[in-house]
Amino acid sequence: MHGPIALLHNKNTQAKVTQVSSKDGPVESLVLEDESHVIVEKDLVSQGEEEDIEALLGNYVMAIGEAEAFSERMKRELVALESANVYALLETESVVEEVLQGLEIASICVEDMDEWLGIFNIKLRHMREDIQSIEWRNNRLELQSDSNVALINEVDKLLELLQIPPEYEESLTGGSFDEGNMVKNIEACDWLTSAIKNLEASNIDPIYVKLRAAREKRAEFVLLKCTFVRRASEFLRNYFPSLIDSMLNDKGNFSQRGHLQRPDHTDMRYKFRTYARLLQHIKSLDKSCMMPLRKAYCHSLNMIIRRESRDFSNELRNSSKASKSSTPLFEGPAGANQPASITDSPADAYSKMITVFVPLLVDESAFLAHFMCFEVSALPQSDASSSNPNAESTITSSVALEASASIGKTSNNPAEMGALNECIQELLDGIQEDFYALVDWAFKLDPLSCISMHGLTDRYLSGQKAEVSGYVQVLLDDLETRITILFSRFVDDACYQIEKYERNVRQIGVVPYIPRFSQLAARMEQYINGSRDLVDQAYTKIVTIMFVILEKIAQVEPKYVDIVLLENYAAFQHSLYDLANVVPTLAKYYHQASEAYEQACSRHINLVIYIHFEKLFQFARKIEELMYNMSPEEIPFQVGMSKVDFRKMLKSSLTGLDKTINAMYRKLQKNMTAEELLPSLWEKCKKEFLDKYATFLKLISKIYPDEKVISVNEMRDTLASL
C-alpha cells in the first residue's frame, strides 16, 4: 500500500543524513531527531512515489506557523485514504481467496514434503548403518591382511634361520681344507656359529623355543658342527706333522759343517697363520677339541726346534777357535800359568746360542699363545736387542694374528696360564740339553768363561717377564744355576789347591798363590759382562781361604811368623794395587791386608828392638810397674833401682851404640826374601825405636832428673849417620 508519509517539523527538529549499511551496500537515509525518531529510507519509495510526494507538498505552501493547520489537513486526508484502502480490500476478496487457496495447496505440499523427508531420513539411517558395517568388515580384512603379511615375514625369517645355504652345507660336510678353500670354510663357520647362536633359547623368540622345527633344526646344526669340527681337527692334526716333516727333510734349514744356519720360522708361521681363524672357530664351536690340537702342534714344532738347536750347538763347538785355556791356578812353580788372551773365549759360542735361541723361544711361546687361542692378554715379543746391545740382530717375529674378541677382553687367569705353560714346556722340552752341553764344553775349555755366560744369562733373565714364557724363564734359571755350580766347582778346586800349601814344608818368602791370585783376578775382570756377584763371591771365598792358610803357614816356624806374614801381605797389596782401586771387593781385602801387614811389621820391629835393647826397656818397664804403687822419689831407693844400678844398665845398653844399631839392621835383613821391603821396614824400625826411647827419657827425667842421658836428637843423628 502506497500513500504519502507525513513529516513533522518543529523548531527543535533537525535533519541529519546518515549512511546505513545493507546487503547491497551503504544507503543514504534521512533521520529526523525529536523525542521519537522516524527514519525514511529511499529504498522504501519508488521514484514515481517520490515525485507524487513532492507534487503534493508543492500544493501546500505554508509557513512554519501553519503547522497545525497542515497537521489537521493531513489527518483528514489520512482518514480518507484509509477508507479508500478498506474499500479496495473489499473489492479484492476474490484475490484473497485465491491467495488462501494457494496457501492451502502450499501447506499440503509442505506436509507431503515432510513425509518424504521422513522416509528419506529412515533410508539414510539404514544406509549409514550399512556403511558402518562395511567399514567394520573392511577394517577386519585390513587387519587380517596385515597379520598375514607379518606372519609371512616372520615365517621367512624363521625359514632363513632354519635353512642351510647349499654352498655352506657343502663346505661344512665335505669341503676341502686347502689354502684356496679356507675363505669359503671361514664363511661357512661364521654362518654356522651365527645360526647356532640364533637358535639358542636366549636369542630366539620364546614362542619358537618349543617349536618342533626349531628344535629339529638346532639338533641338525649341532650335528653339522660336530661333523665339521671332527673333520677340521683331523686335518690339522695331520697338517702340523706333515709341514714339519717337509722342513726336517730340507737340510738347508739346519746348520751344517762349515755353515751356521740361523733358524727362520717366517714361512712356517705364514702357513700356520692361514688356519688361525679356523682354530678360533673350532674353539668357539667345541673347546674340548683344542687340547689334542695343541699337543699335536707342540709335539711337531718341538721336533724342528730341537733339531735346530742341536745342529746349531754342534756347529758352534766345531767351528770355535777357542782352545783349552791356561787359566791361572795355584799349583806348580811360581811364575807359571800366565794369563792368556780371551779373544777366542768359548763364552762367545754360548753368547751366539743364547742370543739366537732365547728370542726365538720367546717368540714361539707368544705365537703359541695367540695361534692356539689361549685366553690371555697380548704377550710381548722378545727384546733381545735391548738386553744385549752388542748381539747380532735377532729374528723378527711376526705374531700379528687376528685375536678373537674374548682374548682382547679377558685378563690372565691361573687356569689359562697354567695350560699355556704346560704347552710351552711340551713345545720346548729337551732343548735345555743343547744349552747344557754348550755350557759344559765352555767350562772344560775355560772355567772363567762361566763369568761371561753368567752375566749374559742374568741380563736375559732380567729382561724377561714372568708371564711371557714361564718355561723360557725356567730354562734361563736352570742355565744360571748350572753355570754357578760349575764356577763354584772351579772356585772350590782353587781353594783346595791353596789349602794344600798348609801341608808343605816350611815356607820362606812369598807363597806362590799370592801372585797367582792377582793373575787370576786380572783375568776374571776381563770376563765380567754385567753383574759382578759371581766374581765377588769367588773373591770373597778365595781371599778368605788365602789369608787363613797364610796364617797357618806362618805358624809352622814361630820365630819367622811375622816375617812370613809381612812379606806375603805386602806382596798381596803390591800385586792387587791397580785392581783394588776399581774393584770394591778387592779394595776391602786390600785394606785388610794392609792392616795385617802393619801389625806384622810392628810385632817384628818390636821384637828386633827388644832383642838389642832388652836391658834398657826392661828397666823402663820396672819403673812403670813401680809407679803404680809409689811416688817417683821412692823408686831410687828400691832394690836394683838405685842410681848406680841405673848407670850400670845405661852403660851396658848404650855402649857401642853403632854396633848395636848395625846389629839391629842386620837382624831385620836376616831371613827377609823381599829386599824391596827392607828400606821401608828399617824406617819404621828407627821411628819406633825413637818413640820408645823418647818415652824412656820421660820416665828417667821423673826418677833420675840429675842423670845425664843421650838425648832423642842425638840418638836420631846417630841413627841417621849409619
XYZ file of C-alpha atoms in Angstrom:
722
model
C 0.000 0.000 0.000
C 1.312 3.360 -1.009
C 0.465 6.736 0.456
C 2.029 9.975 1.479
C 4.280 9.988 4.505
C 3.748 12.797 6.945
C 6.788 14.673 8.076
C 6.503 16.677 11.231
C 8.689 19.737 11.573
C 9.063 21.891 14.657
C 11.608 24.320 15.965
C 13.702 21.759 17.649
C 13.685 19.356 14.773
C 16.932 18.874 12.892
C 17.511 16.736 9.830
C 20.542 14.503 9.645
C 21.729 12.473 6.712
C 23.475 9.142 7.635
C 24.643 6.052 5.853
C 23.029 2.707 6.691
C 24.712 -0.493 5.732
C 22.669 -3.041 3.865
C 23.310 -6.201 1.961
C 23.508 -4.147 -1.256
C 25.946 -1.634 0.245
C 25.715 1.716 2.094
C 22.432 3.648 1.619
C 21.878 7.278 2.497
C 18.958 7.894 4.907
C 17.249 10.946 6.338
C 16.808 10.956 10.095
C 14.588 13.419 11.977
C 15.704 13.905 15.512
C 12.959 14.509 18.088
C 11.648 12.700 21.091
C 10.816 9.920 18.697
C 12.830 9.314 15.565
C 11.298 8.405 12.243
C 13.579 7.140 9.542
C 12.528 7.237 5.902
C 14.807 5.387 3.649
C 14.950 5.974 -0.068
C 14.629 2.350 -0.818
C 11.046 2.274 0.735
C 9.532 4.520 -2.031
C 9.860 4.376 -5.759
C 10.843 7.229 -7.977
C 7.234 7.878 -9.023
C 6.012 7.919 -5.486
C 8.718 10.349 -4.568
C 7.601 12.660 -7.388
C 3.941 12.455 -6.225
C 5.012 13.370 -2.701
C 6.948 16.366 -3.981
C 3.935 17.487 -6.090
C 1.676 17.125 -3.104
C 3.997 19.129 -0.934
C 4.130 21.768 -3.678
C 0.382 22.275 -3.482
C 0.603 23.237 0.131
C 2.965 26.045 0.562
C 2.739 27.008 4.148
C 4.787 28.821 6.607
C 6.196 27.445 9.739
C 3.442 28.839 11.861
C 0.738 26.983 9.893
C 1.916 23.564 11.017
C -1.183 22.815 12.993
C -3.415 23.560 10.053
C -1.212 21.380 7.945
C -1.434 18.606 10.511
C -5.214 18.733 10.584
C -5.360 18.616 6.905
C -3.100 15.691 6.750
C -5.153 13.768 9.314
C -8.303 14.315 7.210
C -6.542 13.056 4.146
C -5.223 10.067 6.121
C -8.714 9.071 7.150
C -9.870 9.404 3.560
C -7.030 7.277 2.384
C -7.745 4.553 4.959
C -11.355 4.460 3.903
C -10.256 4.089 0.333
C -7.953 1.254 1.370
C -10.718 -0.702 3.138
C -12.898 -0.325 0.077
C -10.115 -1.543 -2.088
C -9.681 -4.577 0.159
C -13.343 -5.446 -0.143
C -13.086 -5.195 -3.886
C -10.092 -7.644 -3.890
C -11.798 -10.545 -1.920
C -11.513 -12.960 -4.791
C -7.865 -12.292 -4.938
C -7.574 -13.033 -1.223
C -9.446 -16.320 -1.649
C -7.102 -17.321 -4.420
C -4.205 -16.450 -2.125
C -5.676 -18.562 0.696
C -6.310 -21.424 -1.664
C -2.716 -21.174 -2.836
C -1.570 -21.182 0.789
C -3.608 -24.369 1.481
C -2.143 -26.078 -1.525
C 1.317 -24.997 -0.350
C 0.589 -26.402 3.130
C -0.438 -29.732 1.614
C 2.787 -29.750 -0.401
C 4.738 -28.958 2.701
C 3.126 -31.898 4.548
C 3.924 -34.229 1.639
C 7.448 -32.983 1.549
C 7.771 -33.570 5.316
C 6.545 -37.135 4.838
C 9.017 -37.693 2.053
C 11.790 -36.215 4.169
C 10.950 -38.654 6.971
C 11.095 -41.526 4.518
C 14.460 -40.304 3.195
C 15.756 -39.910 6.747
C 14.914 -43.542 7.563
C 16.594 -44.719 4.369
C 19.663 -42.619 5.128
C 19.819 -44.073 8.644
C 19.751 -47.590 7.221
C 22.405 -46.645 4.682
C 24.575 -45.222 7.487
C 24.279 -48.485 9.401
C 25.181 -50.437 6.270
C 28.204 -48.203 5.688
C 29.375 -48.727 9.296
C 29.052 -52.472 8.886
C 31.004 -52.328 5.638
C 33.713 -50.243 7.301
C 33.953 -52.690 10.233
C 34.300 -55.663 7.858
C 36.844 -53.710 5.814
C 38.938 -52.981 8.968
C 38.816 -56.667 9.845
C 40.031 -57.536 6.364
C 42.841 -54.971 6.562
C 43.912 -56.286 9.994
C 43.848 -59.820 8.666
C 45.888 -58.751 5.653
C 48.485 -57.004 7.846
C 48.654 -60.041 10.121
C 49.168 -62.312 7.137
C 51.988 -60.095 5.840
C 53.656 -60.048 9.296
C 53.219 -63.804 9.572
C 54.767 -64.323 6.172
C 57.726 -62.108 7.115
C 58.186 -63.938 10.414
C 57.979 -67.295 8.665
C 60.521 -66.081 6.118
C 62.858 -65.067 8.946
C 62.382 -68.393 10.678
C 62.978 -70.236 7.424
C 66.106 -68.154 6.919
C 67.321 -69.310 10.352
C 66.403 -72.925 9.688
C 67.581 -73.217 6.106
C 71.196 -74.176 5.342
C 72.666 -72.406 2.297
C 73.830 -75.078 -0.184
C 77.333 -73.605 -0.598
C 77.854 -73.575 3.191
C 76.466 -77.088 3.597
C 78.948 -78.357 1.042
C 81.897 -76.688 2.830
C 80.798 -77.934 6.247
C 80.132 -81.529 5.297
C 82.714 -82.397 2.685
C 84.703 -79.372 1.564
C 88.486 -79.313 1.268
C 90.741 -77.555 3.764
C 93.317 -76.447 1.213
C 94.526 -72.877 1.462
C 92.430 -71.841 -1.538
C 89.199 -73.027 0.103
C 89.826 -71.503 3.515
C 87.880 -68.327 2.707
C 84.757 -70.404 1.962
C 85.340 -72.544 5.023
C 85.651 -69.494 7.256
C 82.460 -68.009 5.800
C 80.678 -71.308 6.422
C 81.994 -71.347 10.002
C 80.791 -67.798 10.527
C 77.344 -68.755 9.297
C 77.183 -71.961 11.392
C 78.293 -70.142 14.543
C 75.714 -67.427 13.954
C 72.972 -69.970 13.139
C 73.550 -71.992 16.311
C 73.699 -68.835 18.378
C 70.460 -67.512 16.842
C 68.605 -70.712 17.775
C 69.654 -70.573 21.403
C 66.833 -70.023 23.893
C 68.249 -66.674 24.975
C 68.358 -65.286 21.419
C 65.185 -66.723 19.862
C 61.580 -65.634 20.495
C 60.134 -67.656 23.406
C 57.244 -68.883 21.220
C 59.772 -70.668 18.975
C 61.719 -72.369 21.737
C 59.371 -75.362 21.859
C 58.686 -75.311 18.138
C 59.427 -78.720 16.698
C 61.030 -77.369 13.550
C 63.349 -75.124 15.583
C 64.361 -77.973 17.900
C 64.988 -80.339 14.990
C 66.975 -77.763 13.062
C 69.101 -76.904 16.096
C 69.887 -80.594 16.550
C 70.793 -80.738 12.851
C 73.095 -77.711 13.248
C 74.774 -79.292 16.274
C 75.361 -82.482 14.314
C 76.729 -80.414 11.432
C 79.006 -78.619 13.906
C 80.348 -81.899 15.308
C 80.980 -83.208 11.794
C 82.851 -80.096 10.734
C 84.902 -79.848 13.946
C 85.879 -83.510 13.665
C 86.970 -83.073 10.031
C 88.858 -79.829 10.714
C 90.604 -81.240 13.803
C 91.653 -84.359 11.944
C 93.014 -82.264 9.091
C 95.064 -80.006 11.401
C 96.423 -82.945 13.417
C 97.770 -84.342 10.151
C 98.805 -80.973 8.712
C 101.134 -79.968 11.554
C 103.463 -83.016 11.381
C 103.370 -83.094 7.576
C 104.586 -79.486 7.353
C 107.286 -80.123 9.967
C 108.393 -83.303 8.188
C 108.846 -81.380 4.949
C 111.038 -78.860 6.797
C 113.044 -81.611 8.503
C 113.795 -83.186 5.133
C 115.271 -79.913 3.861
C 118.874 -79.814 5.133
C 119.152 -76.176 4.148
C 117.072 -75.288 7.181
C 119.743 -76.501 9.611
C 123.368 -75.788 10.487
C 125.947 -77.964 8.763
C 129.703 -78.314 8.989
C 131.197 -75.008 7.980
C 127.818 -73.268 7.840
C 125.995 -71.847 10.859
C 122.298 -71.532 9.979
C 120.151 -69.171 11.996
C 116.633 -70.617 12.460
C 113.977 -68.868 10.419
C 110.317 -69.746 11.037
C 108.787 -66.964 8.934
C 107.436 -69.212 6.176
C 106.251 -71.809 8.644
C 104.327 -69.238 10.674
C 102.845 -67.777 7.492
C 101.429 -71.172 6.561
C 100.183 -71.769 10.078
C 98.525 -68.357 10.127
C 96.305 -69.458 7.234
C 94.452 -71.657 9.711
C 94.379 -69.222 12.633
C 90.741 -68.220 12.028
C 89.822 -71.871 11.616
C 91.289 -72.625 15.055
C 89.305 -69.772 16.558
C 86.102 -71.226 15.116
C 86.981 -74.718 16.310
C 87.432 -73.343 19.809
C 84.135 -71.438 19.694
C 82.295 -74.495 18.341
C 83.894 -77.166 20.562
C 86.505 -76.071 23.101
C 87.341 -79.662 24.060
C 88.985 -80.246 20.660
C 91.704 -77.677 21.356
C 93.801 -79.790 23.731
C 94.611 -82.557 21.163
C 95.363 -79.902 18.557
C 97.677 -78.053 20.924
C 99.525 -81.250 21.778
C 99.920 -82.130 18.101
C 101.232 -78.645 17.325
C 103.676 -78.601 20.259
C 104.963 -82.109 19.545
C 105.546 -81.332 15.866
C 107.222 -77.983 16.458
C 109.355 -79.434 19.256
C 110.991 -81.764 16.741
C 112.214 -78.984 14.478
C 113.286 -76.673 17.332
C 115.343 -79.459 18.932
C 116.912 -80.314 15.580
C 117.797 -76.657 15.003
C 119.263 -76.191 18.485
C 121.232 -79.449 18.352
C 122.794 -78.712 14.954
C 123.426 -75.076 15.879
C 125.119 -76.059 19.154
C 127.261 -78.730 17.488
C 128.398 -76.367 14.769
C 129.235 -73.678 17.335
C 131.549 -76.105 19.117
C 133.072 -77.459 15.905
C 133.728 -74.067 14.361
C 135.037 -72.399 17.522
C 138.707 -71.463 17.538
C 138.834 -71.474 21.309
C 141.407 -73.811 22.834
C 141.908 -75.052 26.355
C 142.792 -72.008 28.386
C 145.822 -71.780 30.679
C 143.715 -70.401 33.495
C 145.996 -69.323 36.395
C 145.751 -71.919 39.127
C 147.591 -72.264 42.401
C 149.723 -75.322 41.704
C 153.081 -75.686 40.022
C 156.163 -73.493 40.142
C 155.832 -69.776 40.671
C 155.623 -67.681 37.548
C 153.870 -70.375 35.515
C 150.340 -70.208 34.118
C 150.473 -66.658 32.853
C 147.087 -65.240 31.801
C 146.209 -65.721 28.174
C 144.138 -63.607 25.814
C 140.385 -64.098 25.795
C 139.819 -63.127 22.178
C 138.631 -66.653 21.378
C 136.690 -67.393 24.528
C 134.226 -70.309 24.383
C 131.749 -67.936 26.013
C 131.335 -66.363 22.562
C 129.712 -69.566 21.344
C 127.327 -69.541 24.289
C 126.547 -65.886 23.599
C 125.589 -66.700 19.994
C 123.473 -69.622 21.142
C 121.505 -67.692 23.717
C 121.260 -64.568 21.527
C 119.671 -66.566 18.730
C 117.538 -69.091 20.564
C 116.163 -67.247 23.601
C 114.356 -64.649 21.423
C 113.233 -67.499 19.162
C 111.807 -69.439 22.106
C 110.068 -66.341 23.473
C 108.558 -65.590 20.069
C 107.432 -69.182 19.630
C 105.818 -69.050 23.061
C 103.965 -65.853 22.164
C 102.943 -67.299 18.778
C 101.652 -70.418 20.504
C 99.540 -68.344 22.908
C 97.841 -66.467 20.043
C 97.713 -69.187 17.416
C 96.240 -71.777 19.773
C 93.685 -69.272 21.138
C 94.700 -69.146 24.781
C 92.535 -66.634 26.622
C 95.377 -64.475 27.858
C 96.211 -60.861 27.280
C 98.554 -59.858 24.477
C 102.022 -61.270 25.129
C 105.044 -59.012 24.445
C 107.684 -60.113 21.984
C 111.331 -60.730 22.667
C 113.521 -57.692 23.378
C 116.929 -59.231 22.925
C 118.277 -56.156 21.226
C 117.658 -54.089 24.328
C 119.103 -56.665 26.693
C 122.153 -57.321 24.521
C 123.143 -54.235 22.529
C 126.236 -55.910 21.076
C 124.450 -59.047 19.939
C 123.614 -59.822 16.356
C 120.218 -58.823 15.105
C 117.615 -61.250 16.291
C 114.872 -62.926 14.357
C 111.998 -60.656 13.522
C 108.892 -62.220 14.927
C 105.527 -61.852 13.248
C 102.706 -62.867 15.502
C 100.097 -60.381 14.316
C 97.165 -62.790 14.490
C 93.561 -61.729 14.389
C 92.847 -62.488 18.015
C 89.295 -63.283 18.941
C 87.241 -60.760 20.862
C 87.397 -62.822 24.020
C 91.176 -62.730 24.048
C 91.225 -58.951 23.972
C 88.679 -58.650 26.752
C 89.813 -61.305 29.212
C 92.604 -60.906 31.663
C 95.063 -63.644 32.507
C 93.612 -66.305 34.750
C 95.556 -69.037 36.539
C 93.904 -71.897 34.655
C 94.726 -70.491 31.223
C 98.264 -69.527 32.233
C 98.813 -72.990 33.667
C 97.607 -74.652 30.462
C 99.735 -72.273 28.383
C 102.888 -73.016 30.381
C 102.268 -76.758 30.093
C 102.031 -76.425 26.309
C 105.154 -74.245 26.199
C 107.043 -76.844 28.238
C 105.953 -79.548 25.820
C 106.880 -77.271 22.903
C 110.426 -76.573 24.148
C 111.185 -79.651 26.237
C 114.611 -81.130 25.528
C 116.236 -78.020 24.129
C 117.876 -77.406 27.518
C 120.210 -80.346 26.863
C 121.847 -78.487 23.978
C 122.402 -75.455 26.194
C 123.803 -77.645 28.978
C 126.196 -79.349 26.556
C 127.464 -75.982 25.334
C 127.943 -74.719 28.901
C 129.844 -77.879 29.913
C 132.034 -77.629 26.819
C 132.841 -73.969 27.516
C 133.661 -74.776 31.150
C 136.087 -77.528 30.176
C 137.935 -75.225 27.795
C 137.969 -72.201 30.080
C 136.343 -72.281 33.517
C 136.449 -68.487 33.682
C 134.080 -68.302 30.708
C 131.372 -69.058 33.280
C 131.659 -65.424 34.325
C 130.665 -64.137 30.880
C 127.983 -66.785 30.479
C 126.523 -65.995 33.888
C 126.400 -62.249 33.148
C 124.717 -62.798 29.792
C 122.166 -65.206 31.272
C 121.407 -62.853 34.126
C 120.820 -59.987 31.698
C 118.366 -62.045 29.657
C 116.608 -63.130 32.837
C 116.133 -59.562 33.993
C 114.695 -58.683 30.594
C 112.059 -61.439 30.599
C 108.606 -61.037 32.126
C 107.304 -63.801 34.358
C 104.133 -64.262 32.286
C 105.752 -64.107 28.855
C 107.063 -67.620 28.835
C 107.316 -69.496 32.066
C 109.401 -72.254 30.511
C 111.911 -69.863 28.931
C 112.460 -68.257 32.315
C 112.849 -71.683 33.908
C 115.406 -72.569 31.228
C 117.385 -69.402 31.936
C 117.167 -70.053 35.679
C 118.485 -73.583 35.182
C 121.309 -72.335 32.973
C 122.274 -69.722 35.530
C 122.217 -72.336 38.291
C 124.316 -74.752 36.233
C 126.864 -72.058 35.384
C 127.025 -71.034 39.040
C 127.584 -74.643 40.132
C 130.351 -75.161 37.578
C 132.091 -71.960 38.562
C 131.708 -72.825 42.235
C 133.405 -76.129 41.439
C 136.300 -74.203 39.899
C 136.498 -71.919 42.956
C 136.378 -74.902 45.309
C 139.185 -76.534 43.352
C 141.233 -73.335 43.622
C 140.613 -73.225 47.374
C 141.647 -76.876 47.666
C 144.927 -76.135 45.879
C 145.543 -73.233 48.278
C 144.833 -75.464 51.269
C 147.472 -77.942 50.069
C 150.186 -75.372 50.829
C 149.455 -75.860 54.509
C 150.876 -79.376 54.323
C 154.091 -78.294 52.591
C 157.472 -77.906 54.306
C 158.486 -74.635 55.934
C 157.661 -71.807 53.620
C 160.096 -68.905 53.261
C 159.209 -65.813 51.260
C 156.028 -65.140 49.311
C 153.757 -68.144 48.864
C 153.065 -68.808 45.143
C 149.301 -68.435 45.368
C 149.599 -64.705 46.235
C 150.893 -63.539 42.827
C 148.826 -66.186 41.042
C 145.683 -64.830 42.600
C 146.439 -61.405 41.151
C 146.785 -63.020 37.722
C 143.520 -64.870 38.250
C 141.738 -61.717 39.411
C 143.006 -59.719 36.432
C 141.739 -62.392 34.056
C 138.409 -62.714 35.832
C 137.857 -58.968 35.496
C 138.223 -59.308 31.730
C 135.326 -61.769 31.629
C 132.855 -59.655 33.570
C 129.856 -58.851 31.387
C 127.124 -57.478 33.583
C 126.635 -58.473 37.194
C 129.706 -58.821 39.463
C 128.014 -61.029 42.045
C 129.566 -64.283 40.867
C 133.085 -62.826 40.733
C 132.794 -61.006 44.055
C 131.618 -64.207 45.740
C 134.628 -66.021 44.285
C 136.975 -63.262 45.511
C 135.494 -63.491 48.988
C 135.870 -67.247 49.189
C 139.383 -67.448 47.683
C 140.905 -64.495 49.549
C 139.423 -65.640 52.838
C 140.993 -69.100 52.490
C 144.244 -67.470 51.293
C 144.528 -65.422 54.473
C 143.569 -68.372 56.692
C 146.174 -70.647 55.076
C 148.761 -67.856 55.208
C 148.285 -67.566 58.958
C 148.678 -71.341 59.308
C 151.809 -71.443 57.138
C 153.354 -68.649 59.204
C 152.802 -70.641 62.391
C 154.998 -73.514 61.142
C 158.135 -71.608 62.247
C 157.138 -69.370 65.182
C 160.263 -67.248 65.043
C 159.566 -66.353 61.399
C 155.811 -65.756 61.789
C 155.876 -62.013 61.338
C 158.434 -62.109 58.513
C 156.267 -64.519 56.526
C 153.138 -62.502 57.191
C 154.522 -59.076 56.367
C 156.211 -60.279 53.174
C 153.060 -62.023 51.913
C 150.663 -59.262 52.900
C 152.969 -56.753 51.229
C 153.068 -58.930 48.108
C 149.253 -59.157 48.164
C 148.958 -55.360 48.305
C 151.567 -54.828 45.627
C 150.012 -57.310 43.168
C 146.434 -56.038 43.634
C 147.107 -52.310 43.922
C 145.642 -51.422 40.497
C 142.624 -53.745 40.773
C 141.834 -52.635 44.311
C 141.350 -49.096 43.015
C 138.460 -50.196 40.787
C 137.053 -53.326 42.472
C 135.304 -52.627 45.810
C 135.514 -56.234 46.999
C 139.273 -56.399 46.393
C 139.656 -52.960 47.954
C 138.152 -54.345 51.162
C 140.678 -57.174 51.271
C 143.453 -54.803 50.257
C 142.773 -52.723 53.375
C 142.543 -55.884 55.452
C 145.946 -56.996 54.172
C 147.327 -53.520 54.819
C 146.218 -53.691 58.448
C 147.658 -57.193 58.842
C 150.920 -56.014 57.259
C 151.196 -53.100 59.680
C 150.528 -55.385 62.628
C 153.146 -57.915 61.477
C 155.685 -55.116 60.914
C 155.010 -53.698 64.351
C 155.447 -57.058 66.074
C 158.627 -57.888 64.160
C 160.182 -54.441 64.745
C 159.343 -54.515 68.448
C 160.944 -57.936 68.662
C 164.140 -56.746 66.975
C 164.308 -53.625 69.161
C 163.657 -55.601 72.323
C 166.385 -58.141 71.460
C 169.069 -55.461 71.130
C 167.937 -53.075 73.866
C 166.438 -55.590 76.254
C 168.012 -54.197 79.484
C 167.087 -50.623 78.617
C 163.394 -51.305 78.097
C 163.159 -53.881 80.916
C 164.435 -51.175 83.317
C 161.798 -48.789 81.903
C 159.087 -51.442 82.380
C 160.098 -51.899 86.071
C 159.830 -48.150 86.617
C 156.324 -48.142 85.111
C 155.268 -51.028 87.361
C 156.648 -49.345 90.496
C 154.975 -46.048 89.688
C 151.589 -47.691 90.191
C 152.303 -48.163 93.908
C 154.766 -45.374 94.915
C 155.906 -41.909 94.087
C 158.844 -41.262 91.715
C 161.051 -40.102 94.644
C 160.767 -43.511 96.355
C 161.740 -45.599 93.313
C 165.566 -44.957 93.511
C 165.524 -46.482 96.969
C 164.140 -49.811 95.752
C 166.370 -52.830 95.238
C 168.017 -52.782 91.820
C 166.657 -49.296 91.044
C 169.361 -47.072 92.562
C 171.267 -44.524 90.577
C 174.243 -46.881 90.483
C 172.079 -49.619 89.002
C 170.690 -47.153 86.512
C 174.152 -46.072 85.392
C 175.303 -49.708 85.009
C 172.235 -50.523 82.891
C 172.698 -47.404 80.787
C 176.373 -48.142 80.186
C 175.766 -51.753 79.179
C 172.902 -50.786 76.818
C 174.320 -47.731 75.068
C 177.997 -48.616 74.944
C 178.905 -49.460 71.358
C 175.655 -47.949 70.116
C 176.813 -48.018 66.484
C 177.454 -51.744 66.597
C 174.132 -52.366 68.329
C 172.202 -50.417 65.682
C 174.059 -52.189 62.870
C 173.254 -55.488 64.504
C 169.601 -54.459 64.695
C 169.620 -53.647 60.937
C 171.239 -56.993 60.126
C 168.590 -58.696 62.240
C 165.861 -57.053 60.150
C 167.654 -58.047 56.992
C 168.120 -61.640 58.072
C 165.578 -64.131 56.624
C 163.982 -61.371 54.513
C 163.458 -62.580 50.927
C 161.787 -59.390 49.749
C 164.723 -56.970 49.740
C 162.474 -54.166 48.455
C 160.683 -54.138 51.792
C 163.826 -53.574 53.857
C 164.146 -49.751 53.401
C 160.599 -49.058 54.492
C 160.871 -51.619 57.266
C 164.110 -50.008 58.547
C 162.462 -46.597 58.536
C 159.606 -47.978 60.581
C 162.142 -49.586 62.934
C 164.038 -46.309 63.520
C 160.830 -44.388 64.116
C 159.547 -46.992 66.548
C 162.886 -47.078 68.395
C 162.976 -43.265 68.713
C 159.399 -43.240 70.033
C 160.231 -45.838 72.639
C 163.477 -44.057 73.549
C 161.608 -40.760 73.981
C 159.156 -42.471 76.310
C 162.120 -43.912 78.252
C 163.677 -40.450 78.674
C 160.402 -39.052 80.038
C 160.368 -41.746 82.726
C 164.039 -41.206 83.591
C 163.554 -37.454 83.911
C 160.997 -38.104 86.638
C 163.017 -40.687 88.570
C 166.636 -39.583 87.949
C 166.417 -35.923 86.995
C 170.097 -35.224 87.537
C 171.441 -38.080 85.405
C 172.867 -37.328 82.001
C 171.485 -39.457 79.152
C 171.815 -39.276 75.368
C 169.006 -37.063 74.101
C 166.481 -38.048 71.438
C 168.049 -35.700 68.902
C 171.471 -37.191 69.472
C 170.039 -40.646 69.073
C 168.248 -39.565 65.857
C 171.519 -38.185 64.476
C 173.300 -41.394 65.331
C 170.657 -43.444 63.506
C 170.758 -41.144 60.510
C 174.553 -41.345 60.229
C 174.510 -45.114 59.885
